[in-house]
PDB file of C-alpha atoms and ligand atoms in Angstrom:
ATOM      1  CA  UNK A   2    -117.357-190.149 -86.075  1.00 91.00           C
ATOM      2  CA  UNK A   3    -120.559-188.714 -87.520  1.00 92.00           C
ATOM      3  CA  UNK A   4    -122.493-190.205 -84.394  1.00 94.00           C
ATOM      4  CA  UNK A   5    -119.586-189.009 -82.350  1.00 96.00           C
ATOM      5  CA  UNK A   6    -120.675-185.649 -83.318  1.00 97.00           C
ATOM      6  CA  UNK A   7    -124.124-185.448 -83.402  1.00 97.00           C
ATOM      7  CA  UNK A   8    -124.637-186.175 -79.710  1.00 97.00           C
ATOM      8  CA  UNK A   9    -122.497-183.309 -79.381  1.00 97.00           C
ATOM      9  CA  UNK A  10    -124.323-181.498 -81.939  1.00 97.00           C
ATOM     10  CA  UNK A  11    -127.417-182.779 -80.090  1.00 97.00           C
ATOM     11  CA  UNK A  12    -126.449-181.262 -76.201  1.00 97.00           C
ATOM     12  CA  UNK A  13    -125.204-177.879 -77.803  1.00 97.00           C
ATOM     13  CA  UNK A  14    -128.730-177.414 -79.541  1.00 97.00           C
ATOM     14  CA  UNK A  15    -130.122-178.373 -75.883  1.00 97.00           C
ATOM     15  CA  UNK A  16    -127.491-175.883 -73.982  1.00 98.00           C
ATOM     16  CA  UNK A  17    -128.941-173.409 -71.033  1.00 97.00           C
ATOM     17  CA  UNK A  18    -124.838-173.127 -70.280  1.00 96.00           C
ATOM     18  CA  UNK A  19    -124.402-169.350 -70.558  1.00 97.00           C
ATOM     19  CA  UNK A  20    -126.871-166.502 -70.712  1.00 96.00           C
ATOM     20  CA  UNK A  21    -126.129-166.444 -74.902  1.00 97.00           C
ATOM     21  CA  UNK A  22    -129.026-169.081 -74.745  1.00 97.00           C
ATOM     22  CA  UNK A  23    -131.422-166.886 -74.206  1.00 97.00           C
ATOM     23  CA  UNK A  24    -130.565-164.564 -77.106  1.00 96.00           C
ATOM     24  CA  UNK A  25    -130.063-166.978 -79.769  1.00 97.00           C
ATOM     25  CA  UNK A  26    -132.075-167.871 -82.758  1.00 98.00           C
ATOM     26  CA  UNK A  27    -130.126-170.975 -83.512  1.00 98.00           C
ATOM     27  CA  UNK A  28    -127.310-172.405 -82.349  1.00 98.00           C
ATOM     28  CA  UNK A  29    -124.382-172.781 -85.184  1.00 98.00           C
ATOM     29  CA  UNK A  30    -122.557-175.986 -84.519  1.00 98.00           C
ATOM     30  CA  UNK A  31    -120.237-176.587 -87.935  1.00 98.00           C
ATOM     31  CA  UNK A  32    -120.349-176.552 -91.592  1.00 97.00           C
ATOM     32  CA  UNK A  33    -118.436-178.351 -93.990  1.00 96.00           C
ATOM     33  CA  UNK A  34    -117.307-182.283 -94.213  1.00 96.00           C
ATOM     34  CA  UNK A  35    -116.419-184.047 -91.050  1.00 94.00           C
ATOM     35  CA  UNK A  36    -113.752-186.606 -92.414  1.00 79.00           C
ATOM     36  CA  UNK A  37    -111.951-184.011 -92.798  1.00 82.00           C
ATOM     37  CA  UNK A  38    -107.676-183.423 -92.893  1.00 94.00           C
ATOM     38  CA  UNK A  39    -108.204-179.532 -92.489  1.00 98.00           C
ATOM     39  CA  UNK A  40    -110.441-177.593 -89.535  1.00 98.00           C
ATOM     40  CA  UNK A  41    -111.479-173.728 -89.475  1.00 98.00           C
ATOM     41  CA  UNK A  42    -112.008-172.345 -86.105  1.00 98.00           C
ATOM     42  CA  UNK A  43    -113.181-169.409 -85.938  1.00 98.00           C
ATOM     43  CA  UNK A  44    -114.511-166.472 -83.186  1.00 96.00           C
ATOM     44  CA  UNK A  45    -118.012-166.422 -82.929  1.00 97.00           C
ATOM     45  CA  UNK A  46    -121.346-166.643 -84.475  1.00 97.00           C
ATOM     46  CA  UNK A  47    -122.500-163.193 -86.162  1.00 96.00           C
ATOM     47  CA  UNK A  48    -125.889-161.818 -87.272  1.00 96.00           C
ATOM     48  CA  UNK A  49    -126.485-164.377 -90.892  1.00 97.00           C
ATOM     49  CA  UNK A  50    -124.797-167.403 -88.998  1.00 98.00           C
ATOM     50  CA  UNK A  51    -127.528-166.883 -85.934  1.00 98.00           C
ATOM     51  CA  UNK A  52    -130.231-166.458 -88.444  1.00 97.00           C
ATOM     52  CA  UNK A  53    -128.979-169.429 -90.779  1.00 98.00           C
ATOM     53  CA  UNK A  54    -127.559-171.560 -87.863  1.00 98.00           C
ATOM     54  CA  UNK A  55    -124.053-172.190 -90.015  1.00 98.00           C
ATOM     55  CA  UNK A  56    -120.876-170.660 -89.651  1.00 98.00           C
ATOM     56  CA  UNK A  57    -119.547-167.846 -92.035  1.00 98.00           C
ATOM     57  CA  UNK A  58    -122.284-167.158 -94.071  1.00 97.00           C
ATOM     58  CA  UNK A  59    -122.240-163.952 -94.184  1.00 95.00           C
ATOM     59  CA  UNK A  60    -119.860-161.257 -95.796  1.00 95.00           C
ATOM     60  CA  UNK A  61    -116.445-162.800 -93.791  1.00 96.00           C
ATOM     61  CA  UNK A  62    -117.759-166.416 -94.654  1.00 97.00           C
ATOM     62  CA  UNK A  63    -117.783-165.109 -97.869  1.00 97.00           C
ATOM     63  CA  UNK A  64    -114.746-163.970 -98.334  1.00 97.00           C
ATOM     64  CA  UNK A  65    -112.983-167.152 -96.450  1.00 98.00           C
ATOM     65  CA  UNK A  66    -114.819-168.972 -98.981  1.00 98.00           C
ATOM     66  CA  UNK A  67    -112.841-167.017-101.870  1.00 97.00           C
ATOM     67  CA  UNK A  68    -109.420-167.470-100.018  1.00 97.00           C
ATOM     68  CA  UNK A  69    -110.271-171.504-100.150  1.00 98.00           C
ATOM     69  CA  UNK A  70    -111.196-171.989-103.245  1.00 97.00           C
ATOM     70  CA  UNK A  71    -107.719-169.251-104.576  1.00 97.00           C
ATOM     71  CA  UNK A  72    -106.351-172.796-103.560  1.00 98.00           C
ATOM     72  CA  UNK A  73    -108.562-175.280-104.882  1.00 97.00           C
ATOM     73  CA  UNK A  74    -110.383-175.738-101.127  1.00 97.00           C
ATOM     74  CA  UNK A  75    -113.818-175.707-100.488  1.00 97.00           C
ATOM     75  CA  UNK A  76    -116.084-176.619 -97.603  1.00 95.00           C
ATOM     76  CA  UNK A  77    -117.848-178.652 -99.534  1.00 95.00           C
ATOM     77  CA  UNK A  78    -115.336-181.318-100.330  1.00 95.00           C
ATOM     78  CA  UNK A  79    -112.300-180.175 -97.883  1.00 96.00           C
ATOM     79  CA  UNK A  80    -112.933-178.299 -94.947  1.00 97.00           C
ATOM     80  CA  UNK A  81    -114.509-178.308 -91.473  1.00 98.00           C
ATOM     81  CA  UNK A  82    -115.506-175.203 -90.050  1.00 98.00           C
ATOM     82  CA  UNK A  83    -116.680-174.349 -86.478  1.00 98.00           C
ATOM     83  CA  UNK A  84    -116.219-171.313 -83.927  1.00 98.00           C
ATOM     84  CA  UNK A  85    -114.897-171.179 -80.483  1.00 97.00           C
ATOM     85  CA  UNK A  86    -118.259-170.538 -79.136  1.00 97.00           C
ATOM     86  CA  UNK A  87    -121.837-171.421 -80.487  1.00 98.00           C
ATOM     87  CA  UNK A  88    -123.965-168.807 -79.480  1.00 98.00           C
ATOM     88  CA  UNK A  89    -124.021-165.277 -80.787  1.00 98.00           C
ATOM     89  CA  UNK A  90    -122.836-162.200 -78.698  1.00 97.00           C
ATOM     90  CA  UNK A  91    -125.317-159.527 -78.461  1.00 95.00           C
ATOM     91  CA  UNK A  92    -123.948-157.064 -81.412  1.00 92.00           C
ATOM     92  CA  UNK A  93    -121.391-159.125 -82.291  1.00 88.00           C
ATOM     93  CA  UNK A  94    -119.558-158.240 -79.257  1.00 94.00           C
ATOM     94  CA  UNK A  95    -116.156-160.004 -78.523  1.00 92.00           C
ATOM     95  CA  UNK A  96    -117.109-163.765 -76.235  1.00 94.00           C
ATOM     96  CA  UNK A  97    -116.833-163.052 -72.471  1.00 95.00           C
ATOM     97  CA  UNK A  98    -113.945-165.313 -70.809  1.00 94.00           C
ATOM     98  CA  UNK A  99    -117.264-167.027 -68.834  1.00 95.00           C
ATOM     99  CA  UNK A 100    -118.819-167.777 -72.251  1.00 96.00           C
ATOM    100  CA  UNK A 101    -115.823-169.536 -73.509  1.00 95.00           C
ATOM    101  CA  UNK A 102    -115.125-171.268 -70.776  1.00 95.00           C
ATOM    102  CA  UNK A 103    -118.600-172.581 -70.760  1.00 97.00           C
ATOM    103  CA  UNK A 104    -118.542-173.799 -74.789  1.00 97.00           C
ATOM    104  CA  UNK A 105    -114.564-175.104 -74.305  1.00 96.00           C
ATOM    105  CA  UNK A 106    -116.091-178.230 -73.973  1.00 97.00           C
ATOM    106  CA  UNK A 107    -118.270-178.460 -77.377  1.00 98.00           C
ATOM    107  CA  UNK A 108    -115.295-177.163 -79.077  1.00 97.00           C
ATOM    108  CA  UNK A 109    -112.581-179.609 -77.342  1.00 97.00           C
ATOM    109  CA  UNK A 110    -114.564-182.317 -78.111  1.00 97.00           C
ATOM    110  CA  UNK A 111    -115.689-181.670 -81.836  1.00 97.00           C
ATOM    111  CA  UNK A 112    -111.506-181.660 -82.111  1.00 97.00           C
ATOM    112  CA  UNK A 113    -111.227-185.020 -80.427  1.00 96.00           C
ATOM    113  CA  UNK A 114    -113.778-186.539 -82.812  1.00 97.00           C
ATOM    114  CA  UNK A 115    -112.271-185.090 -85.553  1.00 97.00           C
ATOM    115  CA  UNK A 116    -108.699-185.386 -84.911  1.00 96.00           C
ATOM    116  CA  UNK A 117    -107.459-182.816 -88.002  1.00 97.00           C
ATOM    117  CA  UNK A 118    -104.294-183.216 -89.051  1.00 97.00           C
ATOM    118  CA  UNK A 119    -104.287-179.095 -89.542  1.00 98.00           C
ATOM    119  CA  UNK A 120    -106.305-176.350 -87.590  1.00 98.00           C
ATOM    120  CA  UNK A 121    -106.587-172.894 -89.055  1.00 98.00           C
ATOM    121  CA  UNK A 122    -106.982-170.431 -85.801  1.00 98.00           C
ATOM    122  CA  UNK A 123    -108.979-167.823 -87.553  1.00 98.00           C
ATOM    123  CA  UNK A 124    -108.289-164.439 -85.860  1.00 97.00           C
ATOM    124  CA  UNK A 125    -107.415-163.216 -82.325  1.00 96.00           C
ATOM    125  CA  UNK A 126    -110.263-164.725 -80.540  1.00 95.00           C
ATOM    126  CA  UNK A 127    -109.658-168.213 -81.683  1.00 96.00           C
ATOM    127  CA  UNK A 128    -105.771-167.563 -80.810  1.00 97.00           C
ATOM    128  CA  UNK A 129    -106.689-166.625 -77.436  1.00 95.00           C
ATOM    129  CA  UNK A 130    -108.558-169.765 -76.857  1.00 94.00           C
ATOM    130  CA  UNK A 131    -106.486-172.053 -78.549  1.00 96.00           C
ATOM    131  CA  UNK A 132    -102.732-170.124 -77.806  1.00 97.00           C
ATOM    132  CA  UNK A 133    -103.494-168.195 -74.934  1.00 95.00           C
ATOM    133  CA  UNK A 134     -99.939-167.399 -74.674  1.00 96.00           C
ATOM    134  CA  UNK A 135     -99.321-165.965 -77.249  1.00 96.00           C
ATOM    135  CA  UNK A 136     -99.190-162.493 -77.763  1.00 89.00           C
ATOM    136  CA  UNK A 137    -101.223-161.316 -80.860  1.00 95.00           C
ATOM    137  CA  UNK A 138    -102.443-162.015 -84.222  1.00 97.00           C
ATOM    138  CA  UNK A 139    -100.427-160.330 -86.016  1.00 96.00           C
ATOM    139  CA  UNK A 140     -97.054-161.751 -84.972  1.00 96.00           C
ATOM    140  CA  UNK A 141     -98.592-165.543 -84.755  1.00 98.00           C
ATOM    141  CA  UNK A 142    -100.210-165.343 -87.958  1.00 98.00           C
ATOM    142  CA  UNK A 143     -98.378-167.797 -90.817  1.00 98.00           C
ATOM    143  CA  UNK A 144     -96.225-169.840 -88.128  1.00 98.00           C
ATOM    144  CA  UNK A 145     -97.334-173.437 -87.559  1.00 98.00           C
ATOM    145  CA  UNK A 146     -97.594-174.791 -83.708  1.00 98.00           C
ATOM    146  CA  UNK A 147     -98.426-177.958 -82.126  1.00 97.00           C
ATOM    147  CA  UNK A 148    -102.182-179.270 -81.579  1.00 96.00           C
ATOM    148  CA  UNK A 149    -104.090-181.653 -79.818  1.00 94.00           C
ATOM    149  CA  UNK A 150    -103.388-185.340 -81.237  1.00 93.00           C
ATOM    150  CA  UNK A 151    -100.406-184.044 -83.319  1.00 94.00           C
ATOM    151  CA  UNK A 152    -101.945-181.562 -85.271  1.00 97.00           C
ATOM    152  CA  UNK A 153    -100.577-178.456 -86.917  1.00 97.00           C
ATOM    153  CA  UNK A 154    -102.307-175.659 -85.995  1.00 98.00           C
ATOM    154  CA  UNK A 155    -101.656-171.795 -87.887  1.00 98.00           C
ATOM    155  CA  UNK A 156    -103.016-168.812 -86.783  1.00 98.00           C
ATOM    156  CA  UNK A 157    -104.593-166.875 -89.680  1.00 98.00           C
ATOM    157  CA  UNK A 158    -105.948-163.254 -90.014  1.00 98.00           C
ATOM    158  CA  UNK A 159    -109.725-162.859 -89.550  1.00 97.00           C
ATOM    159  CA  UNK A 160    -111.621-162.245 -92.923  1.00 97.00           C
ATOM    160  CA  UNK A 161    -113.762-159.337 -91.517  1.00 96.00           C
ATOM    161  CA  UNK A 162    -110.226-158.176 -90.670  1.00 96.00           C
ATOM    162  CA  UNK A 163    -109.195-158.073 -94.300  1.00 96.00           C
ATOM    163  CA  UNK A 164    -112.717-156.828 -95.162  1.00 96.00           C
ATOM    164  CA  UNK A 165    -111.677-153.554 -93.565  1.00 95.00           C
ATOM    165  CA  UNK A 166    -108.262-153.559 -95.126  1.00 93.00           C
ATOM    166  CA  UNK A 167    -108.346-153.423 -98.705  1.00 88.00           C
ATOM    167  CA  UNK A 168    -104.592-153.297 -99.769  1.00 92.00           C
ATOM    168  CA  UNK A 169    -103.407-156.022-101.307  1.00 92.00           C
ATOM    169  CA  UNK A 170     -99.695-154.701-101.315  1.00 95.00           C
ATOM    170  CA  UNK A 171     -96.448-156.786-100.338  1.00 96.00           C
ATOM    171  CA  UNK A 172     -96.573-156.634 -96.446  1.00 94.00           C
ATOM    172  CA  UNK A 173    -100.668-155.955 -96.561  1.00 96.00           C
ATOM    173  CA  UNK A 174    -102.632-158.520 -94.679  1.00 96.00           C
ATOM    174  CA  UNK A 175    -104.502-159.255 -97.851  1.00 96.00           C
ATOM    175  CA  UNK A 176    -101.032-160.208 -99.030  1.00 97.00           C
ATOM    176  CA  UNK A 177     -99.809-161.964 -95.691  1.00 97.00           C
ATOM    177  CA  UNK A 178    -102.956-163.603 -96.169  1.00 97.00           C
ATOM    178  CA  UNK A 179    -102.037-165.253 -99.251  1.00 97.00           C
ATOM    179  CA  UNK A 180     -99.135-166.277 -98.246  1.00 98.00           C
ATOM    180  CA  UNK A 181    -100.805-167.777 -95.327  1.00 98.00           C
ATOM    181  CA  UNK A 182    -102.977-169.847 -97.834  1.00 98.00           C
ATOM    182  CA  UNK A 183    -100.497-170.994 -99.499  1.00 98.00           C
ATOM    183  CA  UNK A 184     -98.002-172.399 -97.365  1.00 98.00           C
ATOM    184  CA  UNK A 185    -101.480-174.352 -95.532  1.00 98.00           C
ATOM    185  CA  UNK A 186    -102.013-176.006 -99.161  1.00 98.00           C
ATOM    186  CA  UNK A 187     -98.551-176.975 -99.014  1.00 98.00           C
ATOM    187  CA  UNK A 188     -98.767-178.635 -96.115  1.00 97.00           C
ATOM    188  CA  UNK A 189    -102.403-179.654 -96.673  1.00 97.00           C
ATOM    189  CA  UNK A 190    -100.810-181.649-100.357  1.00 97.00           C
ATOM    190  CA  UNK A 191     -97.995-183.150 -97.944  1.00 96.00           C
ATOM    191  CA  UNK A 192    -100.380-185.145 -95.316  1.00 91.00           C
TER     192      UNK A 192
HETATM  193  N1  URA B 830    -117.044-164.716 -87.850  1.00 87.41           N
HETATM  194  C1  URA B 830    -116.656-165.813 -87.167  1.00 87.41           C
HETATM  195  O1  URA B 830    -115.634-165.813 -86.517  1.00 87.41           O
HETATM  196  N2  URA B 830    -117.407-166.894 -87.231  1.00 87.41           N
HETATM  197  C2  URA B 830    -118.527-166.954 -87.935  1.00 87.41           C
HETATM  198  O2  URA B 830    -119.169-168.001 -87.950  1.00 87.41           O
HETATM  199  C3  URA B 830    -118.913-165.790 -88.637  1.00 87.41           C
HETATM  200  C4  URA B 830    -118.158-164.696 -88.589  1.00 87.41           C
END
């Protein structure tokens, strides 16, 4: 598996795909352990993950990294996390359709290799990518669906989304959040 993806590793640090290339400090592949039950995918690279070449690192990651280890989760030890593209958008600008469709292919295959029993789809980006029909965030978020190779996949809020709402009242997304958490450790402790 770890061979597996390296050479995949190895052609995304070599990719001239889309014009994101040319832009890029480093390209951010994944983070975390590879033999792993549980996969993060995320939107895109921001302005620490370019710099660092790893994903979430820098406030969201953060965060995310808070709402793991709430339930005992860490990267570390538990969890595998990538983005739907590997490149950063200039300003952090939302991936162009022609920018995901050139990455798919990184991303489809680090899932092959992998083969998680759960995916977290982390925000609307992912969801668009990975559930293109449905219809937003906010009503797909905490419901599982069915993945490649059996897997559960959930659609989960996006921490920078949470970073900009700070309510943690019943109904909030901080609180849908947790809930969200929650029911994945569940389901995580059952597999
Ligand atoms: N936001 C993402 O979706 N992915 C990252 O790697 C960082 C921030």
């Amino acid at each position: 598996m770890y061979e597996k993806l390296n050479e995949i590793k190895e052609k995304c640090l070599n990719c001239k795909k889309c014009p994101l290339h040319a832009s890029r400090t480093n390209v951010v592949f994944s983070d975390g352990v590879a033999n792993s039950k549980l996969v993060l995918v995320g939107e895109a690279p921001g302005y620490w993950e370019d710099m660092k070449g790893l994903p979430f690192v820098g406030r969201a990651g953060q965060l995310l990294d808070k709402i793991f280890e709430c339930v005992n989760l860490s990267r570390k030890e538990h969890v595998y996390i990538c983005n739907t593209i590997k490149c950063r958008p200039p300003e952090n600008r939302n991936p162009l359709p022609e920018e995901k469709e050139a990455c798919k292919e990184y991303l489809d295959k680090q899932l092959e290799i992998l083969k998680p029993k759960i995916i977290l789809i982390c925000g609307s980006v992912a969801l668009n990518s990975l559930l293109p029909n449905e219809k937003g965030i906010t009503r797909a978020r905490g419901k599982w669906f069915d993945g490649p190779n059996g897997a559960k996949m959930m659609p989960i809020f996006h921490p920078s989304y949470l970073l900009r709402n700070d309510s943690r009242e019943k109904g909030s997304p901080k609180w849908l959040m947790w809930q969200d958490i929650k029911e994945v450790k569940r389901m995580y402790d059952t597999l």
